mmCIF file with all atom_site columns, N, CA and C in Angstrom:
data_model
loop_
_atom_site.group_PDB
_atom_site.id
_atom_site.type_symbol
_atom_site.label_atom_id
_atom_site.label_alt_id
_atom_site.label_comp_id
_atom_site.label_asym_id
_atom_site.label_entity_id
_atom_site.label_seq_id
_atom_site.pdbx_PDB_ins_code
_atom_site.Cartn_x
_atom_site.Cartn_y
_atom_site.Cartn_z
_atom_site.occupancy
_atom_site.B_iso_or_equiv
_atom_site.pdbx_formal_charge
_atom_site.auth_seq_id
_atom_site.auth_comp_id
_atom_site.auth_asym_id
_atom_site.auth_atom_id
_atom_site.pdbx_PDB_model_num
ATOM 1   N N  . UNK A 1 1  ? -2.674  3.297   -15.309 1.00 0.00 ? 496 UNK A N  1
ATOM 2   C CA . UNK A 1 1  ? -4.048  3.556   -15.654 1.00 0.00 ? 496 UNK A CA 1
ATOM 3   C C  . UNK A 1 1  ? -4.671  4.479   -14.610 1.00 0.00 ? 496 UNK A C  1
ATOM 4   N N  . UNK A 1 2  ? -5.540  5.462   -14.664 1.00 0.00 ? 497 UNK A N  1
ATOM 5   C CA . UNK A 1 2  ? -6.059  6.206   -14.394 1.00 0.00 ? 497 UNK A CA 1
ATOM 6   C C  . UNK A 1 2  ? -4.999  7.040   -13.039 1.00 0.00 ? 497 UNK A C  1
ATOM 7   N N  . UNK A 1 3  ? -4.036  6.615   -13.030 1.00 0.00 ? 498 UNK A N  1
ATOM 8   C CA . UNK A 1 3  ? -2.573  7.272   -12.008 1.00 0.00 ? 498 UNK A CA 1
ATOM 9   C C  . UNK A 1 3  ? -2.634  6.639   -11.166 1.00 0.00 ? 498 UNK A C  1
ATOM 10  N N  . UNK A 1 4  ? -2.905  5.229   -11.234 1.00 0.00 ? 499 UNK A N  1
ATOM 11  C CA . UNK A 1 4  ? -2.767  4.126   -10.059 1.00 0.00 ? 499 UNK A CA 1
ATOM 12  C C  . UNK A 1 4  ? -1.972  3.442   -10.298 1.00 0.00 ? 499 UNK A C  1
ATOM 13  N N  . UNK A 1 5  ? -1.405  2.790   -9.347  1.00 0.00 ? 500 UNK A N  1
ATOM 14  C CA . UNK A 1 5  ? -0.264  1.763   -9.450  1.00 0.00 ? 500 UNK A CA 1
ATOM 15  C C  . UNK A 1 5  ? -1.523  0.403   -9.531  1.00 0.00 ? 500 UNK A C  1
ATOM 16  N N  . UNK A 1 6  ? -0.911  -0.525  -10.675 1.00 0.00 ? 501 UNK A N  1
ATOM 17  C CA . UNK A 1 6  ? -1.609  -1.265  -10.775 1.00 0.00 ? 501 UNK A CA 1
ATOM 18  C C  . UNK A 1 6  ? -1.120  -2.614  -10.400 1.00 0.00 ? 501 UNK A C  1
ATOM 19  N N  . UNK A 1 7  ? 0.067   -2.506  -9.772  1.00 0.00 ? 502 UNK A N  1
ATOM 20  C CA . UNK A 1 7  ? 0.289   -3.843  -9.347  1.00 0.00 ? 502 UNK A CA 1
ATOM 21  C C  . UNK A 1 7  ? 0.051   -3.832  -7.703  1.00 0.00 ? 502 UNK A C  1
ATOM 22  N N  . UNK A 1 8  ? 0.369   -2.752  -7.189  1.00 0.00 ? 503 UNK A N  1
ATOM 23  C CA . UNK A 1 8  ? -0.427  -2.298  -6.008  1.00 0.00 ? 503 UNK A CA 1
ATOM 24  C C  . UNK A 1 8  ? -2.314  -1.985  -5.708  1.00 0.00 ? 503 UNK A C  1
ATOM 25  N N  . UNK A 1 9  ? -3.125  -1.794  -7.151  1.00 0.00 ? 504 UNK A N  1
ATOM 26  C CA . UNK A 1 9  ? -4.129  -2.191  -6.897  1.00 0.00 ? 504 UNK A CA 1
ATOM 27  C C  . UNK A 1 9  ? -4.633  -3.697  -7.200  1.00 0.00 ? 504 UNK A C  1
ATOM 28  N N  . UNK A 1 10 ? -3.731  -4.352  -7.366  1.00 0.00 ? 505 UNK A N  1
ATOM 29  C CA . UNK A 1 10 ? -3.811  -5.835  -7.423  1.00 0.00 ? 505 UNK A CA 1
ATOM 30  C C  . UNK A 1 10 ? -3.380  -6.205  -6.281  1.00 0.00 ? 505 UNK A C  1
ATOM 31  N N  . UNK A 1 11 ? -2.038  -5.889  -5.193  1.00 0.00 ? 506 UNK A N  1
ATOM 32  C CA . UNK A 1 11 ? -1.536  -6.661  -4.699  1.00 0.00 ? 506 UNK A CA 1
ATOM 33  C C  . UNK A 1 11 ? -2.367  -6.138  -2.948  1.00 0.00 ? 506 UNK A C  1
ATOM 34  N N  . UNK A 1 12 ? -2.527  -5.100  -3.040  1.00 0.00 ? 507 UNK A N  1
ATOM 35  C CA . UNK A 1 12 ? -3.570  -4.500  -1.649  1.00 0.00 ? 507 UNK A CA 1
ATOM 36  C C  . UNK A 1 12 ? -4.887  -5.226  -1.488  1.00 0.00 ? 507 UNK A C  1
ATOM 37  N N  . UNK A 1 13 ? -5.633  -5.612  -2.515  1.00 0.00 ? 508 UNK A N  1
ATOM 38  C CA . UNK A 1 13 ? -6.865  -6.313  -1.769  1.00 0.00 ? 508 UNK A CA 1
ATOM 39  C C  . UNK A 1 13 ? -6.401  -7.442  -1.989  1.00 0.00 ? 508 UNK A C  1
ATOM 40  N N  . UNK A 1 14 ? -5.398  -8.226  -3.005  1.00 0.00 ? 509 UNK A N  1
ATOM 41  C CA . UNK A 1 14 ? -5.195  -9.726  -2.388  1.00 0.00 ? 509 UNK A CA 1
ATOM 42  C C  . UNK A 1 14 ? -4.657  -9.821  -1.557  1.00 0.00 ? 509 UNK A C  1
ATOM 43  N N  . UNK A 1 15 ? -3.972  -9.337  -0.949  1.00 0.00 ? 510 UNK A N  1
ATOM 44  C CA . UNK A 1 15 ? -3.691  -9.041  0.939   1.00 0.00 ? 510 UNK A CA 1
ATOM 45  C C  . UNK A 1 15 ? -4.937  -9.315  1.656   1.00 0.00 ? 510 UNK A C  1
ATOM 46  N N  . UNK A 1 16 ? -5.464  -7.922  1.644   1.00 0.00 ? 511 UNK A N  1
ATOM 47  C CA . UNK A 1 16 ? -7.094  -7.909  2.311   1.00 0.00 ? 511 UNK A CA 1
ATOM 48  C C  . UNK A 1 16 ? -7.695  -9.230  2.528   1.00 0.00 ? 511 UNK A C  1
ATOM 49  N N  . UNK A 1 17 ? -7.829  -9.383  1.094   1.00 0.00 ? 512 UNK A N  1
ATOM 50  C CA . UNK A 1 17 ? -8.873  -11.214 0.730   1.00 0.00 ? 512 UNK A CA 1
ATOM 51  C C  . UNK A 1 17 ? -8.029  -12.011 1.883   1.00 0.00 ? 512 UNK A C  1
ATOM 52  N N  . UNK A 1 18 ? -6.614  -12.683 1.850   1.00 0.00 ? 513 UNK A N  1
ATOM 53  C CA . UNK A 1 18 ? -6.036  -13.183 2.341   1.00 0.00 ? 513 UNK A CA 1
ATOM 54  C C  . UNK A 1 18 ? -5.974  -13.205 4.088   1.00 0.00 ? 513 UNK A C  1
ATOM 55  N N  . UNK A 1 19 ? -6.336  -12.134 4.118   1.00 0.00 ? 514 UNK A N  1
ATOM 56  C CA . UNK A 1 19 ? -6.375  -11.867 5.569   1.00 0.00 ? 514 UNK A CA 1
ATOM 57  C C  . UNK A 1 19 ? -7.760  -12.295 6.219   1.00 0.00 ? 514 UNK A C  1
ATOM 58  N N  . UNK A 1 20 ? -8.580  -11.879 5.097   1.00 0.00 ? 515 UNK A N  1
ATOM 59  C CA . UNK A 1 20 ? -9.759  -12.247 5.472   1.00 0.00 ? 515 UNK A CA 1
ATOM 60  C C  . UNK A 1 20 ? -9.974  -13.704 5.828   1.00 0.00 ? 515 UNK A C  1
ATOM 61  N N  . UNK A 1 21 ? -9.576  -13.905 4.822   1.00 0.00 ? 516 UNK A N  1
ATOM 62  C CA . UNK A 1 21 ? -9.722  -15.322 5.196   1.00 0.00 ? 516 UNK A CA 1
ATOM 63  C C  . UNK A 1 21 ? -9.270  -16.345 6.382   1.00 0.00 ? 516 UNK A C  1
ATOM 64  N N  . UNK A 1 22 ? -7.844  -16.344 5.909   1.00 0.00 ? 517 UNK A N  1
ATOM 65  C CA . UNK A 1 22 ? -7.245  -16.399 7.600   1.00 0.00 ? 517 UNK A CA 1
ATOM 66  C C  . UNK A 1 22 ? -7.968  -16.114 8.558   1.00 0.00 ? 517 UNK A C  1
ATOM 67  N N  . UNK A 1 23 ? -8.868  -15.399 9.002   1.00 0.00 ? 518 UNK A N  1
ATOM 68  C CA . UNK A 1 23 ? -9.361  -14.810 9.926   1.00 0.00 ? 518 UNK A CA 1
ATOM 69  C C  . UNK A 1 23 ? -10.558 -15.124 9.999   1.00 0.00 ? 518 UNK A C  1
ATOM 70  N N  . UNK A 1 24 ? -11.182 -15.906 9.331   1.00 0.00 ? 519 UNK A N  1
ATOM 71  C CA . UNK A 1 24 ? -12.339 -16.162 9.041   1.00 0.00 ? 519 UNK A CA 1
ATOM 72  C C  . UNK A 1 24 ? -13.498 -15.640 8.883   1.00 0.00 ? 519 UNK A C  1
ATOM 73  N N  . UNK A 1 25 ? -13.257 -14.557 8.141   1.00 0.00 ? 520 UNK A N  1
ATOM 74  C CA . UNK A 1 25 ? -14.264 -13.833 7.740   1.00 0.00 ? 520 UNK A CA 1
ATOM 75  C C  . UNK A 1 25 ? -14.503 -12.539 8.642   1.00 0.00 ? 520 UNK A C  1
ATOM 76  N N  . UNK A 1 26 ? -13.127 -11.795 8.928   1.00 0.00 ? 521 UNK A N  1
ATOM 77  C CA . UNK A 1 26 ? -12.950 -10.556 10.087  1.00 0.00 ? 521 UNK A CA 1
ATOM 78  C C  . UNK A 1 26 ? -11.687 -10.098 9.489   1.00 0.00 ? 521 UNK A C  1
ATOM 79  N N  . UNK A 1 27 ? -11.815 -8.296  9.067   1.00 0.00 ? 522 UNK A N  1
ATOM 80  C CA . UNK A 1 27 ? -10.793 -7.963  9.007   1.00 0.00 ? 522 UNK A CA 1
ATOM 81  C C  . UNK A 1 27 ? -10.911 -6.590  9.877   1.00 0.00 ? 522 UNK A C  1
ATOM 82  N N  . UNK A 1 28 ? -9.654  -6.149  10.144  1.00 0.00 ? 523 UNK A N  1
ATOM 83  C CA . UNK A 1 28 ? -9.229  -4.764  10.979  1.00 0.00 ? 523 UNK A CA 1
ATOM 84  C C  . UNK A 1 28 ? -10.574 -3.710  10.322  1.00 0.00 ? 523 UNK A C  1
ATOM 85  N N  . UNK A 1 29 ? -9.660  -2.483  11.422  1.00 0.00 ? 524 UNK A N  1
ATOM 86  C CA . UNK A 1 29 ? -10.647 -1.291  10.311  1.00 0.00 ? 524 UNK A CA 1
ATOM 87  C C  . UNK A 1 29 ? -9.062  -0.737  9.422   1.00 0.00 ? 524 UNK A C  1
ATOM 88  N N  . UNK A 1 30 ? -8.288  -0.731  9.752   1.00 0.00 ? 525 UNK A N  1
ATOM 89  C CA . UNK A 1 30 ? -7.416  -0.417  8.992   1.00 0.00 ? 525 UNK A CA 1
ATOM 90  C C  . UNK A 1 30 ? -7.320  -0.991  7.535   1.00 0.00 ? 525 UNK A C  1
ATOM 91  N N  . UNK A 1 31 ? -7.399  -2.344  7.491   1.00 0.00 ? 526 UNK A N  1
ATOM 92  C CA . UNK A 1 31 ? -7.468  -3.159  5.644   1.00 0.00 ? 526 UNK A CA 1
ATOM 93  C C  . UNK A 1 31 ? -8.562  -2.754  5.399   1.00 0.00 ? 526 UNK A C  1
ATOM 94  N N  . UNK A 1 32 ? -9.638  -3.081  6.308   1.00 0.00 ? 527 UNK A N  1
ATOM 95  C CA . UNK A 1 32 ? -11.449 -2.580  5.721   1.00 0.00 ? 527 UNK A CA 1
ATOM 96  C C  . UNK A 1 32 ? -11.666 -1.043  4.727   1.00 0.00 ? 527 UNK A C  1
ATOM 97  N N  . UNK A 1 33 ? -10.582 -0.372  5.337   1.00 0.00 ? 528 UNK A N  1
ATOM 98  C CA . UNK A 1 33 ? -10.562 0.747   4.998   1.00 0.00 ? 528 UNK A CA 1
ATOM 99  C C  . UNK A 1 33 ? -9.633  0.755   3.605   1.00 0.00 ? 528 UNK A C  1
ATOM 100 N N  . UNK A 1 34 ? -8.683  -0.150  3.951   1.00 0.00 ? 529 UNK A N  1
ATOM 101 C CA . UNK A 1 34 ? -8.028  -0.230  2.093   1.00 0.00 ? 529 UNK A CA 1
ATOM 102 C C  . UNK A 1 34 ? -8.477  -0.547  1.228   1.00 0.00 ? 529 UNK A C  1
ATOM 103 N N  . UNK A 1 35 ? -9.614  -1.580  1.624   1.00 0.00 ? 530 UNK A N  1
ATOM 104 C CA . UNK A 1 35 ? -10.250 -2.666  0.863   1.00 0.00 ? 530 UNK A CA 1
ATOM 105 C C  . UNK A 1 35 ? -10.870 -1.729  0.256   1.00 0.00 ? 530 UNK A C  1
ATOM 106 N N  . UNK A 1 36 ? -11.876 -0.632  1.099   1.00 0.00 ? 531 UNK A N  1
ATOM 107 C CA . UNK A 1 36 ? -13.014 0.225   0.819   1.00 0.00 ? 531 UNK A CA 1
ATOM 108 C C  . UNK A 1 36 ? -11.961 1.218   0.019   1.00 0.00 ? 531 UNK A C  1
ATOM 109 N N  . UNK A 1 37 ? -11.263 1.939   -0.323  1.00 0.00 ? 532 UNK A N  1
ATOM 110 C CA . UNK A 1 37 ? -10.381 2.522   -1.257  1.00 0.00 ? 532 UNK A CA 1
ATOM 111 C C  . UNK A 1 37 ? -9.801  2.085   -2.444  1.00 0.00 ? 532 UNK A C  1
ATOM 112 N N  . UNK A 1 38 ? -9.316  0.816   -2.161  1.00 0.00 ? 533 UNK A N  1
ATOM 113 C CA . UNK A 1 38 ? -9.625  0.212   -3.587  1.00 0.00 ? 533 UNK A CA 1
ATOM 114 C C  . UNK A 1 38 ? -10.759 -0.360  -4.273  1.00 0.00 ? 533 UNK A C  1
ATOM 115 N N  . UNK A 1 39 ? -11.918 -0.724  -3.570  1.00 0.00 ? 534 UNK A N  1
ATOM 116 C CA . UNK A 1 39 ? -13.393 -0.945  -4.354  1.00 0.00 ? 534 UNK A CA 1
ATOM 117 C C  . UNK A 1 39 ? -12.912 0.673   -5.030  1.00 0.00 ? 534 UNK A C  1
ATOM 118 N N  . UNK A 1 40 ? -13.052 1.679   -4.542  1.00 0.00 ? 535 UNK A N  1
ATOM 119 C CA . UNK A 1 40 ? -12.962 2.625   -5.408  1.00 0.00 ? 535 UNK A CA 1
ATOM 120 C C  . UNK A 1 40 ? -12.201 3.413   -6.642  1.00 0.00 ? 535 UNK A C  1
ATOM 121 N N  . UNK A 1 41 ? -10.815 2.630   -6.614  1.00 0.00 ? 536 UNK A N  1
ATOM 122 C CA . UNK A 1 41 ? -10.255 2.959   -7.530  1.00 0.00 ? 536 UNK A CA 1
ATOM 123 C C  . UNK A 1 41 ? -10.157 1.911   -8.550  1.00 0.00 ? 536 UNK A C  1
ATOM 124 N N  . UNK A 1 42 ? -10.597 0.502   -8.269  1.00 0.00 ? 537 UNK A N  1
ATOM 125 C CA . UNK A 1 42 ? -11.078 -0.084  -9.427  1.00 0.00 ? 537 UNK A CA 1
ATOM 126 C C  . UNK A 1 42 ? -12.291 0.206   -10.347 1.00 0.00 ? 537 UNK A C  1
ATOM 127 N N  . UNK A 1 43 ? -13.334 0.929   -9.340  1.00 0.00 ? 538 UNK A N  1
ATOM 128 C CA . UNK A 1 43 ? -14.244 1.114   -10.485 1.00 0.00 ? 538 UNK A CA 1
ATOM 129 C C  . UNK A 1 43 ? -13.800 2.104   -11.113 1.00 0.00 ? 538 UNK A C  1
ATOM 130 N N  . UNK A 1 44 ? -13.205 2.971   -11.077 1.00 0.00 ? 539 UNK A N  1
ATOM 131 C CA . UNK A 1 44 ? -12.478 4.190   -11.629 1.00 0.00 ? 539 UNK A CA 1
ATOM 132 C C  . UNK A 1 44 ? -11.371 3.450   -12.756 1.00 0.00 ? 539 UNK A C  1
ATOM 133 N N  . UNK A 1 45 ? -10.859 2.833   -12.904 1.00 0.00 ? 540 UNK A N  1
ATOM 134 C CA . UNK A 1 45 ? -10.184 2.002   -13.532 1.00 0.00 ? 540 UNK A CA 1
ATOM 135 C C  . UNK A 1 45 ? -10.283 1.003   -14.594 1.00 0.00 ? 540 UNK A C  1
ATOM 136 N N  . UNK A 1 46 ? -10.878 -0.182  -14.367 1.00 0.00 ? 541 UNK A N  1
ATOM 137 C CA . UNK A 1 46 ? -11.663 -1.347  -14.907 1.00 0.00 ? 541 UNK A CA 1
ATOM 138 C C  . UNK A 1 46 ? -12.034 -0.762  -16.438 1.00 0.00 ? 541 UNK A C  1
ATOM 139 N N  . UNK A 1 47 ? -13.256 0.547   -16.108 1.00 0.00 ? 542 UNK A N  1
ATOM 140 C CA . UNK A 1 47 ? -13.209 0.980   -17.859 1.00 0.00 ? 542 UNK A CA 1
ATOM 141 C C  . UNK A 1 47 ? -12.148 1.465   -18.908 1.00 0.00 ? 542 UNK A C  1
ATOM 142 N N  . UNK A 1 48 ? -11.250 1.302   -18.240 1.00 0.00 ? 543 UNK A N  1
ATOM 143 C CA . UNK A 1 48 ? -9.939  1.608   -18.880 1.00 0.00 ? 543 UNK A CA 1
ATOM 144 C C  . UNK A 1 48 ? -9.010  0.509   -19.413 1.00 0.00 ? 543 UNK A C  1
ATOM 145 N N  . UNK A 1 49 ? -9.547  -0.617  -19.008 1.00 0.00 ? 544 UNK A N  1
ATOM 146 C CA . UNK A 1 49 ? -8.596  -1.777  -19.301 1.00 0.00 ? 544 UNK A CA 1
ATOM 147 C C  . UNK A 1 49 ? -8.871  -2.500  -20.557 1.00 0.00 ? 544 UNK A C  1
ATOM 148 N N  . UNK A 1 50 ? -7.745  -3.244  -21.585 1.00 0.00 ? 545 UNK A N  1
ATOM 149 C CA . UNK A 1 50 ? -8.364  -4.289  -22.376 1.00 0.00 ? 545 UNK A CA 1
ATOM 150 C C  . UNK A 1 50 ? -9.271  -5.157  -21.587 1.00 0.00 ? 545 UNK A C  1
ATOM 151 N N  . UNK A 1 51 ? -9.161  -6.178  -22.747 1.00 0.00 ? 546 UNK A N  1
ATOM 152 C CA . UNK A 1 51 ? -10.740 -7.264  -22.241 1.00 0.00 ? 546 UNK A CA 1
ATOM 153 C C  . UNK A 1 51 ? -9.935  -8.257  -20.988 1.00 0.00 ? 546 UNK A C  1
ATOM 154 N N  . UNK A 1 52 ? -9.024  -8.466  -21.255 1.00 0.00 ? 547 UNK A N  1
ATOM 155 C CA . UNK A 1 52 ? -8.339  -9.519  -19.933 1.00 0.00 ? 547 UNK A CA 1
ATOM 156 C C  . UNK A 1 52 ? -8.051  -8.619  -18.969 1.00 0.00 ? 547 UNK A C  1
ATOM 157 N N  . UNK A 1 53 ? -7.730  -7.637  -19.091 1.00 0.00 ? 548 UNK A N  1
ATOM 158 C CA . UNK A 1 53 ? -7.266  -6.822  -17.639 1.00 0.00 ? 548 UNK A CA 1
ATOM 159 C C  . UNK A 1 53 ? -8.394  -6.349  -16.824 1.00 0.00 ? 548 UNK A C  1
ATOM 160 N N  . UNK A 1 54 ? -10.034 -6.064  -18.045 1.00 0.00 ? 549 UNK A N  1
ATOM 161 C CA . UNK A 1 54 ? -11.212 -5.560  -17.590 1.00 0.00 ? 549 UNK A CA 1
ATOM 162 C C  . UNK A 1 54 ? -11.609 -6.905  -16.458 1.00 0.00 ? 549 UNK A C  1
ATOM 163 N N  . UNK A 1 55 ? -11.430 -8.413  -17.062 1.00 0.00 ? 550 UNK A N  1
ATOM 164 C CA . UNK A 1 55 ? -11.961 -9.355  -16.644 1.00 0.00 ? 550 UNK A CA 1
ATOM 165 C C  . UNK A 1 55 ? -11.241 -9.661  -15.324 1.00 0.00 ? 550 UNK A C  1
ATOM 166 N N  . UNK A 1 56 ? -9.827  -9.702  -15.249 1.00 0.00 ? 551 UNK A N  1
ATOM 167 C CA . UNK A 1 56 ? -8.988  -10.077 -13.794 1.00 0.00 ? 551 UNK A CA 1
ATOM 168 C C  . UNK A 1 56 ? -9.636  -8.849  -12.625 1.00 0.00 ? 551 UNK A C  1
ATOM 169 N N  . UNK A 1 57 ? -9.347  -7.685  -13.178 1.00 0.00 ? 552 UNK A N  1
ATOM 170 C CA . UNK A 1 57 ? -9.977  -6.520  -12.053 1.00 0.00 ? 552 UNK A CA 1
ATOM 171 C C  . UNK A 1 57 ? -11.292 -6.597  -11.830 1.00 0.00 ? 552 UNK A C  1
ATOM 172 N N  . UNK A 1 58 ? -12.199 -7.376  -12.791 1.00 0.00 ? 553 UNK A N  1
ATOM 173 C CA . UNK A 1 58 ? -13.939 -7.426  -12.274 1.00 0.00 ? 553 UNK A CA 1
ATOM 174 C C  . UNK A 1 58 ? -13.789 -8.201  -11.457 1.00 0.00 ? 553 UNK A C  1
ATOM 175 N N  . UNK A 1 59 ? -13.198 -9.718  -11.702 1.00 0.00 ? 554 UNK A N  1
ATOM 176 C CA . UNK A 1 59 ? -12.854 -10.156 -10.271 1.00 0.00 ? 554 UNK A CA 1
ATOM 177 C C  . UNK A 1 59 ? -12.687 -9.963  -9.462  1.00 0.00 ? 554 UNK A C  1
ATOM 178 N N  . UNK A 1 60 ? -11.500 -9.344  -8.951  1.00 0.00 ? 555 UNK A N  1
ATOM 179 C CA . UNK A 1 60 ? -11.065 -8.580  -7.951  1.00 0.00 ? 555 UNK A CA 1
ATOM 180 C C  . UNK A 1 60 ? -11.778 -7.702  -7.297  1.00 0.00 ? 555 UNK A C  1
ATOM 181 N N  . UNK A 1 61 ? -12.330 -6.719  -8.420  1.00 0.00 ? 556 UNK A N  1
ATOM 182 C CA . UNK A 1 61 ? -13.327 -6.528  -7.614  1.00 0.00 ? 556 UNK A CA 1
ATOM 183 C C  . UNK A 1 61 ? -14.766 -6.642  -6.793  1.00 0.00 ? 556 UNK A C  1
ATOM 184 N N  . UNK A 1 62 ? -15.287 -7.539  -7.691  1.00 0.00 ? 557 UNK A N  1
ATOM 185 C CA . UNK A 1 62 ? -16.349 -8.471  -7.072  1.00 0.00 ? 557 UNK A CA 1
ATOM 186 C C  . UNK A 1 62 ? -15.791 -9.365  -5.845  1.00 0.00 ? 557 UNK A C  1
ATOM 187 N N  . UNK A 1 63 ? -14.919 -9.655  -5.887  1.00 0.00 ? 558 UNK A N  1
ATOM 188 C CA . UNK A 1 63 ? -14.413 -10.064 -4.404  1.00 0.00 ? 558 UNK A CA 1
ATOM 189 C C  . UNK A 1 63 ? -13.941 -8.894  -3.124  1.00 0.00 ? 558 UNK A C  1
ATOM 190 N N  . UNK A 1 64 ? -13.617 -7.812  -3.955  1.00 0.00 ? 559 UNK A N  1
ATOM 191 C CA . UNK A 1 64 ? -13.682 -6.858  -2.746  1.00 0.00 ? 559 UNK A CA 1
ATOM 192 C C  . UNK A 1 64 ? -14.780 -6.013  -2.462  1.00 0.00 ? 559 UNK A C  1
ATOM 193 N N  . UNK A 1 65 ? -15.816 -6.294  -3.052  1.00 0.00 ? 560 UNK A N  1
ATOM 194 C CA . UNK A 1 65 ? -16.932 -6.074  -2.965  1.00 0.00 ? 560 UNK A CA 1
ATOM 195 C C  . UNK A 1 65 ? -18.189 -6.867  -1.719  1.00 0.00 ? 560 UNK A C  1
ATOM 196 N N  . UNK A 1 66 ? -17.522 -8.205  -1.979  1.00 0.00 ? 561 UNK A N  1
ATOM 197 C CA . UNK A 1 66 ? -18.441 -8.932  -1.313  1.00 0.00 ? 561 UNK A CA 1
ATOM 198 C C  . UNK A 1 66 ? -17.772 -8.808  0.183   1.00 0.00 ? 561 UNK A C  1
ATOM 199 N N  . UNK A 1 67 ? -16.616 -9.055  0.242   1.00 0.00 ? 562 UNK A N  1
ATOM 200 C CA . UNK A 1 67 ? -15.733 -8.718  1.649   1.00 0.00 ? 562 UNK A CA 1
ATOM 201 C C  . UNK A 1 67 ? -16.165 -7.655  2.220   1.00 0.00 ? 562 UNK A C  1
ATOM 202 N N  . UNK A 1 68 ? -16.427 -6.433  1.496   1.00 0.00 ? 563 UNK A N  1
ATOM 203 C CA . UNK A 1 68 ? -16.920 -5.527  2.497   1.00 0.00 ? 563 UNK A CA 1
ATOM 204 C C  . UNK A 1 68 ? -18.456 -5.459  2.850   1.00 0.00 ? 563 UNK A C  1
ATOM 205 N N  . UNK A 1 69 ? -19.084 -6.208  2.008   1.00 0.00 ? 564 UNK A N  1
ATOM 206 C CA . UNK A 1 69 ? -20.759 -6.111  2.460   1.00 0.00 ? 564 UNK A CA 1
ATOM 207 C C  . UNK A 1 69 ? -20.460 -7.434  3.605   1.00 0.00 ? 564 UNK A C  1
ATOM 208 N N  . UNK A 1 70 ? -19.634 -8.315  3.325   1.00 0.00 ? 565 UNK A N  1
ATOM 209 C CA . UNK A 1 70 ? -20.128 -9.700  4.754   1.00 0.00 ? 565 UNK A CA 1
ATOM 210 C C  . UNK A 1 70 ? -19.374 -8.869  5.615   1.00 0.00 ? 565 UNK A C  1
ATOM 211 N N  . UNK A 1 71 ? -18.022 -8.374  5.822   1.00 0.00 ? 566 UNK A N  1
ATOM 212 C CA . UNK A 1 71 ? -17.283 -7.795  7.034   1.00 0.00 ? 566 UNK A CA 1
ATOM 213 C C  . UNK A 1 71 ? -18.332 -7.303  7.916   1.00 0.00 ? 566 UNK A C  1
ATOM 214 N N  . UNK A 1 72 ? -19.379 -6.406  7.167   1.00 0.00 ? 567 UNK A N  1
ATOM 215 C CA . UNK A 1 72 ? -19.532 -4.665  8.269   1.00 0.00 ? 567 UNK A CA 1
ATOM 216 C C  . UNK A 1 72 ? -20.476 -4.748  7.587   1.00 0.00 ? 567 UNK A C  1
ATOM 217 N N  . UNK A 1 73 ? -21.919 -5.259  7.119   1.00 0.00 ? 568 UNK A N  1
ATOM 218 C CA . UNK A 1 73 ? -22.903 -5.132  6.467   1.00 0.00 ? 568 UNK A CA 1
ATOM 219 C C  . UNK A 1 73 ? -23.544 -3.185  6.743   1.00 0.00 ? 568 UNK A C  1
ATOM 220 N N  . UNK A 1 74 ? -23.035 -3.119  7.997   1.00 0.00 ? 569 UNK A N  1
ATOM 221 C CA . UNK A 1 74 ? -23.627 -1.957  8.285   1.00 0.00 ? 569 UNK A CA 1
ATOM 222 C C  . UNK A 1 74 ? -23.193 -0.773  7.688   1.00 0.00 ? 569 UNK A C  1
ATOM 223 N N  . UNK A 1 75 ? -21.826 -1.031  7.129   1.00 0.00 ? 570 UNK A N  1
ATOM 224 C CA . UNK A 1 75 ? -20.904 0.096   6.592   1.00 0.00 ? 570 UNK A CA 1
ATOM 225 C C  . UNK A 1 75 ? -21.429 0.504   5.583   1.00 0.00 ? 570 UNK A C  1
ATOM 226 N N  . UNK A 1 76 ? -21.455 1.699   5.334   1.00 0.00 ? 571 UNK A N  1
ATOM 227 C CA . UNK A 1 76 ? -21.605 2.474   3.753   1.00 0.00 ? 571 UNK A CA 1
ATOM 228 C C  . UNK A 1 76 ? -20.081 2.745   3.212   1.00 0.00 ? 571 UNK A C  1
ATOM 229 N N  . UNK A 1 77 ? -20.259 2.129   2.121   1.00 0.00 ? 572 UNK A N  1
ATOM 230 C CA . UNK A 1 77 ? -19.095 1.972   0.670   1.00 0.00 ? 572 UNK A CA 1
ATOM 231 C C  . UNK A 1 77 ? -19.294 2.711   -0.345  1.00 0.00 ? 572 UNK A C  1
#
């Protein structure tokens, strides 16, 4: 979909999330920065999906969404 690997835009921020967590709510700038690359290629994406694939990636991305506003509130995304 849209020339993304989609099991890699699934499997990169559940990393991220995962880490986050572990960590308790702190990630690198290196994942921050993946995280922030895939917020972007899901929204680029998502309108492209049936209704279950639209719904798993809104997830996903609403969770990599919120990770990067608590990480770095200060960051622009």
């Amino acid at each position: 979909m849209a020339g993304f690997d989609m099991v890699m835009l699934d499997a990169d921020p559940a990393g991220c999330v995962s880490v986050w967590l572990k960590r308790q709510g702190l990630l690198d700038d290196g994942r921050w920065n993946v995280l922030a690359e895939c917020e972007q290629r899901l929204v680029r994406v998502i309108p492209e999906l049936d209704a279950y694939g639209r719904e798993y990636y809104q997830r996903l991305l609403d969770m990599t969404v919120l990770i990067l506003d608590a990480d770095c509130p200060q960051r622009q995304h």
